[in-house]
PDB file of C-alpha atoms in Angstrom:
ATOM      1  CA  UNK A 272      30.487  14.403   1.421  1.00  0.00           C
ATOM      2  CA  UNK A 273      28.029  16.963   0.774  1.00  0.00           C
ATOM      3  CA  UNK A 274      24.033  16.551   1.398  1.00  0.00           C
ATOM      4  CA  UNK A 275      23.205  15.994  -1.970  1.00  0.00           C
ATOM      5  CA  UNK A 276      25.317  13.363  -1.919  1.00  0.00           C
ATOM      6  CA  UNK A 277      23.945  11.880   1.043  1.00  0.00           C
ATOM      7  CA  UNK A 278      20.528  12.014  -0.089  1.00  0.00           C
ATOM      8  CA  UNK A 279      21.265  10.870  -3.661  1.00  0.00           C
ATOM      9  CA  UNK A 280      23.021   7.953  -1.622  1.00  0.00           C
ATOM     10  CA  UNK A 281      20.073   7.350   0.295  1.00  0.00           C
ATOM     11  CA  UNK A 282      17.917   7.616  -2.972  1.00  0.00           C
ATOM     12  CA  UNK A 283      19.954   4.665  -4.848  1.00  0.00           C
ATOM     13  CA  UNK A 284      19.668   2.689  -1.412  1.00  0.00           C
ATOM     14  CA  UNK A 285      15.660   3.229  -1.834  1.00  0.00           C
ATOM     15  CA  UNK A 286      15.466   1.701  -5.044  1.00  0.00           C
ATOM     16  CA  UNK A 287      18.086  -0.980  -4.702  1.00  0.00           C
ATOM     17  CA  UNK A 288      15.786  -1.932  -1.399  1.00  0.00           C
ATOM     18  CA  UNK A 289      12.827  -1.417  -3.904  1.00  0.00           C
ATOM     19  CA  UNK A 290      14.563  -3.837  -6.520  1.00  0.00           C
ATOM     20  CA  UNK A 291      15.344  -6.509  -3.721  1.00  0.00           C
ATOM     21  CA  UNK A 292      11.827  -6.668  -2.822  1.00  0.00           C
ATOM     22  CA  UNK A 293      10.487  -7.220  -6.421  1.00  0.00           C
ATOM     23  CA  UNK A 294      12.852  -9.451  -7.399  1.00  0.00           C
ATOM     24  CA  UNK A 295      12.531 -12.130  -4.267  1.00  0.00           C
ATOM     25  CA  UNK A 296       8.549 -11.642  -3.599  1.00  0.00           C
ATOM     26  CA  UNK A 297       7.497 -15.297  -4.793  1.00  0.00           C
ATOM     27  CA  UNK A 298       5.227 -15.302  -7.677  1.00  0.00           C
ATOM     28  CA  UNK A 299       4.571 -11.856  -7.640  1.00  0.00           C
ATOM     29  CA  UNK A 300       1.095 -10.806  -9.556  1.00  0.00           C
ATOM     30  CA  UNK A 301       1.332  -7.469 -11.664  1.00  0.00           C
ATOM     31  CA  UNK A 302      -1.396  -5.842  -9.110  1.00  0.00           C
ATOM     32  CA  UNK A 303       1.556  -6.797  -6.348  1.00  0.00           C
ATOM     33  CA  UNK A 304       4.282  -5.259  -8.461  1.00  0.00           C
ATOM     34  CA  UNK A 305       2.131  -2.178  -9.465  1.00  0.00           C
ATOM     35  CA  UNK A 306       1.413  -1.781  -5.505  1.00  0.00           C
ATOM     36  CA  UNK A 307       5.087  -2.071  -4.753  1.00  0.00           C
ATOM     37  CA  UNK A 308       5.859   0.484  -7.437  1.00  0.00           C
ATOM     38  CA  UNK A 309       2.956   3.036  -6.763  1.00  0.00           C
ATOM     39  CA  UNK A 310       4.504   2.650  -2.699  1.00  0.00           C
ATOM     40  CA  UNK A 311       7.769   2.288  -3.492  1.00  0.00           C
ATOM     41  CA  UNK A 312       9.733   0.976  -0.673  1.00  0.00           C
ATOM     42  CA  UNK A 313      11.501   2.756   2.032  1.00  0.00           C
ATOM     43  CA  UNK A 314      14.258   0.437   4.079  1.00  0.00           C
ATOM     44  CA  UNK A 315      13.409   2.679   7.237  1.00  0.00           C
ATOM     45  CA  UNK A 316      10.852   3.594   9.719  1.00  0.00           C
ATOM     46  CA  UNK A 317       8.857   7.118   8.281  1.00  0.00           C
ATOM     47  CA  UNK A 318       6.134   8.440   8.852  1.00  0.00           C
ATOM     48  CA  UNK A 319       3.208   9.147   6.810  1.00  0.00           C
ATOM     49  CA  UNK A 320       1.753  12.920   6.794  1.00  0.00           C
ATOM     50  CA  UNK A 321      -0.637  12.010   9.995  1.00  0.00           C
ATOM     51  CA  UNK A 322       2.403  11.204  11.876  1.00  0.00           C
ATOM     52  CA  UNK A 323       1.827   7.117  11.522  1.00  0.00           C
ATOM     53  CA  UNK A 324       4.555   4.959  11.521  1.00  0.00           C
ATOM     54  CA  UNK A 325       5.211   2.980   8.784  1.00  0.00           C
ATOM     55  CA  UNK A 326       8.521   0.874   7.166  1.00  0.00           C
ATOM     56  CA  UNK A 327       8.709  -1.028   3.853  1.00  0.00           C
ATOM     57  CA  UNK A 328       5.733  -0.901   1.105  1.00  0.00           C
ATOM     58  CA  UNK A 329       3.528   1.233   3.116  1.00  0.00           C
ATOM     59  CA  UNK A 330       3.190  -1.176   6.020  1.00  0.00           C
ATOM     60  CA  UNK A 331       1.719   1.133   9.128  1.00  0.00           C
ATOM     61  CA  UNK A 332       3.469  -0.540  12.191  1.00  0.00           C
ATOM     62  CA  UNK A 333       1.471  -2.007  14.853  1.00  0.00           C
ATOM     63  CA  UNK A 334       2.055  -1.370  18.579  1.00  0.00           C
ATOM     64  CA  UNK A 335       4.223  -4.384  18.581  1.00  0.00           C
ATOM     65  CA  UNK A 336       6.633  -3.201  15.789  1.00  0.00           C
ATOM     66  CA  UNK A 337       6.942   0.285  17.476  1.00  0.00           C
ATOM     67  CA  UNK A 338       7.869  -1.559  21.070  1.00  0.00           C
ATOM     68  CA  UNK A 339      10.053  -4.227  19.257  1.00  0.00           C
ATOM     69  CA  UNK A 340      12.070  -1.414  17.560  1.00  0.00           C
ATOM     70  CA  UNK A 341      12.245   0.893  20.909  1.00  0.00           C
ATOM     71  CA  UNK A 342      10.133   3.303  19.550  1.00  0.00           C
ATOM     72  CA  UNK A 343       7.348   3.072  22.463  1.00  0.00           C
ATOM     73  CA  UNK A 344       7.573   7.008  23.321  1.00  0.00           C
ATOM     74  CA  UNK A 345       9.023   8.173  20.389  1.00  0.00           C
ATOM     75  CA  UNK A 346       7.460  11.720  19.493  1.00  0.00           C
ATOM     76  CA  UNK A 347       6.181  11.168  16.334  1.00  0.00           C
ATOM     77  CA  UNK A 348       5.774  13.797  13.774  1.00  0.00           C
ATOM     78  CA  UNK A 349       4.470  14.133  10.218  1.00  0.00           C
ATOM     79  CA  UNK A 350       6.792  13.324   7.295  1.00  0.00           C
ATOM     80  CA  UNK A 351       9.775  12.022   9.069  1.00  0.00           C
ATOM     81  CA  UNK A 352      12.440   9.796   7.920  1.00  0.00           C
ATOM     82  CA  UNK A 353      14.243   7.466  10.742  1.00  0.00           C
ATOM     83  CA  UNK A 354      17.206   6.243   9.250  1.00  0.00           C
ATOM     84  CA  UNK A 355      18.456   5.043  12.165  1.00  0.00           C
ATOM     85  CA  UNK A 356      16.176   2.481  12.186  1.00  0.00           C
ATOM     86  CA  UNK A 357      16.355  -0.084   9.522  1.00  0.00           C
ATOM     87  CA  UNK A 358      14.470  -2.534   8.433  1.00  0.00           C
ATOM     88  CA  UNK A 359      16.404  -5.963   6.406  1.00  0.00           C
ATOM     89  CA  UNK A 360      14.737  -6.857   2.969  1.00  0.00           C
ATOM     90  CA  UNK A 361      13.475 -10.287   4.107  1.00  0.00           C
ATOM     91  CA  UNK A 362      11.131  -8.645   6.560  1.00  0.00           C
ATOM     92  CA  UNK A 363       9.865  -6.307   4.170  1.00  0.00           C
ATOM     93  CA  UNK A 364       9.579  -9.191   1.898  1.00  0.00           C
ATOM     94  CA  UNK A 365       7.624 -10.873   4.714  1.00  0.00           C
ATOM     95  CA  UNK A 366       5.333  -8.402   5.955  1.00  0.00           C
ATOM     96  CA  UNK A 367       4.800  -7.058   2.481  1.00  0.00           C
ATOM     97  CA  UNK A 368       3.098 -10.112   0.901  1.00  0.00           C
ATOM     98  CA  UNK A 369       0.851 -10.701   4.531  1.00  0.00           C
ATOM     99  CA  UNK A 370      -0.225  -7.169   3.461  1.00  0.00           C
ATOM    100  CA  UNK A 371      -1.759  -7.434   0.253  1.00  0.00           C
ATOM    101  CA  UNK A 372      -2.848 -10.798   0.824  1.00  0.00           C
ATOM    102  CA  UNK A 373      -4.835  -9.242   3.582  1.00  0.00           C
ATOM    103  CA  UNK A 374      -5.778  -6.546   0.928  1.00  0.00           C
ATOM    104  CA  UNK A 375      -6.996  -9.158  -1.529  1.00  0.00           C
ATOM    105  CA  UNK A 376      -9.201 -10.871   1.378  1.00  0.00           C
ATOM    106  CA  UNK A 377     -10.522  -7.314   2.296  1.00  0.00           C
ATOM    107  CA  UNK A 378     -11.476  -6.601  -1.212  1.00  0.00           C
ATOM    108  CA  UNK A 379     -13.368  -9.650  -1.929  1.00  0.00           C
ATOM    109  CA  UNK A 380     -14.970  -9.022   1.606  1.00  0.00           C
ATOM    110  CA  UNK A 381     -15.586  -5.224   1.183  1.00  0.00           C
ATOM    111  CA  UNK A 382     -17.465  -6.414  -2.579  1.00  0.00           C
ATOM    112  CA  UNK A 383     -19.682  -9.555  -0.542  1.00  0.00           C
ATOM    113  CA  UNK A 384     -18.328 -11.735  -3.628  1.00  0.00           C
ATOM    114  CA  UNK A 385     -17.090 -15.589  -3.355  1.00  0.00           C
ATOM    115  CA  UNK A 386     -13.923 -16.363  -3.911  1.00  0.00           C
ATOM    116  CA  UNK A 387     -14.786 -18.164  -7.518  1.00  0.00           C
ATOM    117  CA  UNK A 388     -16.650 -15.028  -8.174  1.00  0.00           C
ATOM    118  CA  UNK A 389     -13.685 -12.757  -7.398  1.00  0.00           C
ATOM    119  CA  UNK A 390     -11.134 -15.154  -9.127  1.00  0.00           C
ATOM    120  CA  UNK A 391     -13.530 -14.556 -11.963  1.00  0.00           C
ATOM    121  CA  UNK A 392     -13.034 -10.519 -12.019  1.00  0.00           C
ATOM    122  CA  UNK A 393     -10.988  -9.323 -14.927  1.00  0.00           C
ATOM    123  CA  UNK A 394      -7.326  -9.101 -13.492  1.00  0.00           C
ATOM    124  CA  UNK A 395      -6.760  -5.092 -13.738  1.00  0.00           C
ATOM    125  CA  UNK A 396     -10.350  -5.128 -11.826  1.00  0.00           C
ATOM    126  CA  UNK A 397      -9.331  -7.006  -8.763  1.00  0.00           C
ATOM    127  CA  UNK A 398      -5.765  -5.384  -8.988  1.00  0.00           C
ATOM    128  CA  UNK A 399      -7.290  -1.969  -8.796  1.00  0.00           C
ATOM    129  CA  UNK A 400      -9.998  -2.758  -6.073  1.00  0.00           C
ATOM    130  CA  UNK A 401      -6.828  -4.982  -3.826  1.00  0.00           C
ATOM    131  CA  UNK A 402      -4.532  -1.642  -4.438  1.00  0.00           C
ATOM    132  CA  UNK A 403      -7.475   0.699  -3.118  1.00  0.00           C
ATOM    133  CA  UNK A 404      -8.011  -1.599  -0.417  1.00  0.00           C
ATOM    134  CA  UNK A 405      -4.073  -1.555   0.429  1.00  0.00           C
ATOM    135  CA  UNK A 406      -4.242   1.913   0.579  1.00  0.00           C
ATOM    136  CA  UNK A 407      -7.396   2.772   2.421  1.00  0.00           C
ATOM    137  CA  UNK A 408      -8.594  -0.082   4.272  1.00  0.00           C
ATOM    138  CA  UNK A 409     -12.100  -1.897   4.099  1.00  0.00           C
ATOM    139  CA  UNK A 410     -13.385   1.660   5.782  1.00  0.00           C
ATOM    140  CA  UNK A 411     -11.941   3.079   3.470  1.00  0.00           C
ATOM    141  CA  UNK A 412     -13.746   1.808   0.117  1.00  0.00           C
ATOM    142  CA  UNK A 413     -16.999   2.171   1.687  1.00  0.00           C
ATOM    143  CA  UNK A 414     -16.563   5.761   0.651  1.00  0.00           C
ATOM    144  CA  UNK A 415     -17.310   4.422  -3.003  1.00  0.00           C
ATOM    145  CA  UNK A 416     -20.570   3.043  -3.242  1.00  0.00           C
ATOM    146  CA  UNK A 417     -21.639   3.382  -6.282  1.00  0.00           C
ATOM    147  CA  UNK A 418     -18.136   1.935  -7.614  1.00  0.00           C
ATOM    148  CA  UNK A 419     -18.455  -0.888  -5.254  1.00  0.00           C
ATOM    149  CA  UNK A 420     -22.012  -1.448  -6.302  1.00  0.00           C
ATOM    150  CA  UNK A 421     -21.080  -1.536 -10.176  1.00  0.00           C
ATOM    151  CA  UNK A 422     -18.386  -3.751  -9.774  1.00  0.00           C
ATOM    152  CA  UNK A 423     -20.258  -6.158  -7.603  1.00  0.00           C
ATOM    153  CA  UNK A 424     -22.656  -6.160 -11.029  1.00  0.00           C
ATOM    154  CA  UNK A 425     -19.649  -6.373 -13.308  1.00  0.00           C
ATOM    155  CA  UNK A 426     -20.288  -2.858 -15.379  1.00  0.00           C
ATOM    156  CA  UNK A 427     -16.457  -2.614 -15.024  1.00  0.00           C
ATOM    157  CA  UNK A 428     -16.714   0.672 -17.154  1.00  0.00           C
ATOM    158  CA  UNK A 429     -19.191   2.276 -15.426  1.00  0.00           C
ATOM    159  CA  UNK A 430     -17.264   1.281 -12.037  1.00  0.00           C
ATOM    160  CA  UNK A 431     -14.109   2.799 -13.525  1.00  0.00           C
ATOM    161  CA  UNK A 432     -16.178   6.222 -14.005  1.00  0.00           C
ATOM    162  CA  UNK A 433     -18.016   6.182 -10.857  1.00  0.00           C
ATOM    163  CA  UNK A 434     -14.388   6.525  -9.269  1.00  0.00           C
ATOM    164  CA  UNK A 435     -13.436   9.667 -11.124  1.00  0.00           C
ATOM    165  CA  UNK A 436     -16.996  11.483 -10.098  1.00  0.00           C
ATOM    166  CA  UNK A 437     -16.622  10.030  -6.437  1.00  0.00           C
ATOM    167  CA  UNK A 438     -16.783  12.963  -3.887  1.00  0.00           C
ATOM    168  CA  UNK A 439     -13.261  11.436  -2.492  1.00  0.00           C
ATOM    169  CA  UNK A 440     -11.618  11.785  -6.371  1.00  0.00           C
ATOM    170  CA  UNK A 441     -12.665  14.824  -7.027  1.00  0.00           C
ATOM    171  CA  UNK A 442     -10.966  15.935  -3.736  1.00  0.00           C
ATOM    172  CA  UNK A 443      -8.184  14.413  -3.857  1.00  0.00           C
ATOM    173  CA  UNK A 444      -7.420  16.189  -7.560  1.00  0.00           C
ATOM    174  CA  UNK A 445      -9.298  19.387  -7.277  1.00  0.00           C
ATOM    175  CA  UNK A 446     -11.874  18.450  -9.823  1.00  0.00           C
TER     176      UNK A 446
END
């Protein structure tokens, strides 16, 4: 077996994992599917490029994880796989949907709206503010104010452009 093959192997076992996941998250919403997708899944502790452990859809582990799966003085470096250390579907599942339902609580936090106020966002609205908030945290969205502050007065188009002439967009794409 040559490395390609290996990797290609490991590849198909990424997406089968990936597939798994979708397919047995209960009532998934499309702002959970388009977060799964966007992640995509890894069936393995990684690392992110700051070193952080993570396993799944993006989950960073907590201190707990990293003891539970030996990992306490583990040298961690940017951008690594550890295939050695797997992580079943169910758990991923698990930890998965306790994720983005925190994300979704975070959101309608980080916005100061009720929950009948959220519930009454248009969908792609509150999917795009809970993916943010997956991503970045509540810290995190603070760096949008003026997004934040549009969609908390539901101008959902001018929120939408505020993102794109954000300092933190036009960083992160070089315009």
């Amino acid at each position: 077996s040559t490395s390609s093959d290996n990797a290609n192997d490991s590849l198909v076992n990424e997406i089968n994992t990936n597939n798994q996941v979708m397919q047995n998250v209960s009532s998934p919403t499309s702002g959970m599917e388009s977060t799964a997708r966007f992640e995509g899944t890894v069936p393995n502790v990684y690392t992110d490029t700051g070193g952080i452990p993570h396993y799944g859809v993006g989950h960073k582990m907590t201190s707990e994880e990293i003891d539970e799966f030996g990992l306490g003085d583990y040298d961690f470096q940017p951008n690594q796989q550890l295939r050695d250390y797997k992580v079943d579907t169910s758990r991923i599942q698990d930890v998965f949907q306790s994720d983005y339902s925190s994300a979704q609580d975070s959101a309608r936090k980080v916005l100061n709206l009720s929950n009948e106020d959220y519930s009454n966002m248009p969908e792609d609205m509150r999917n795009m503010v809970t993916d943010m908030t997956f991503n970045m945290g509540a810290g995190g969205m603070s760096k949008f104010p003026k997004f934040l502050d549009a969609i908390k007065g539901g101008r959902y188009g001018e929120a939408a452009g505020q993102l794109r002439y954000s300092q933190p967009y036009q960083t992160d794409t070089g315009e």
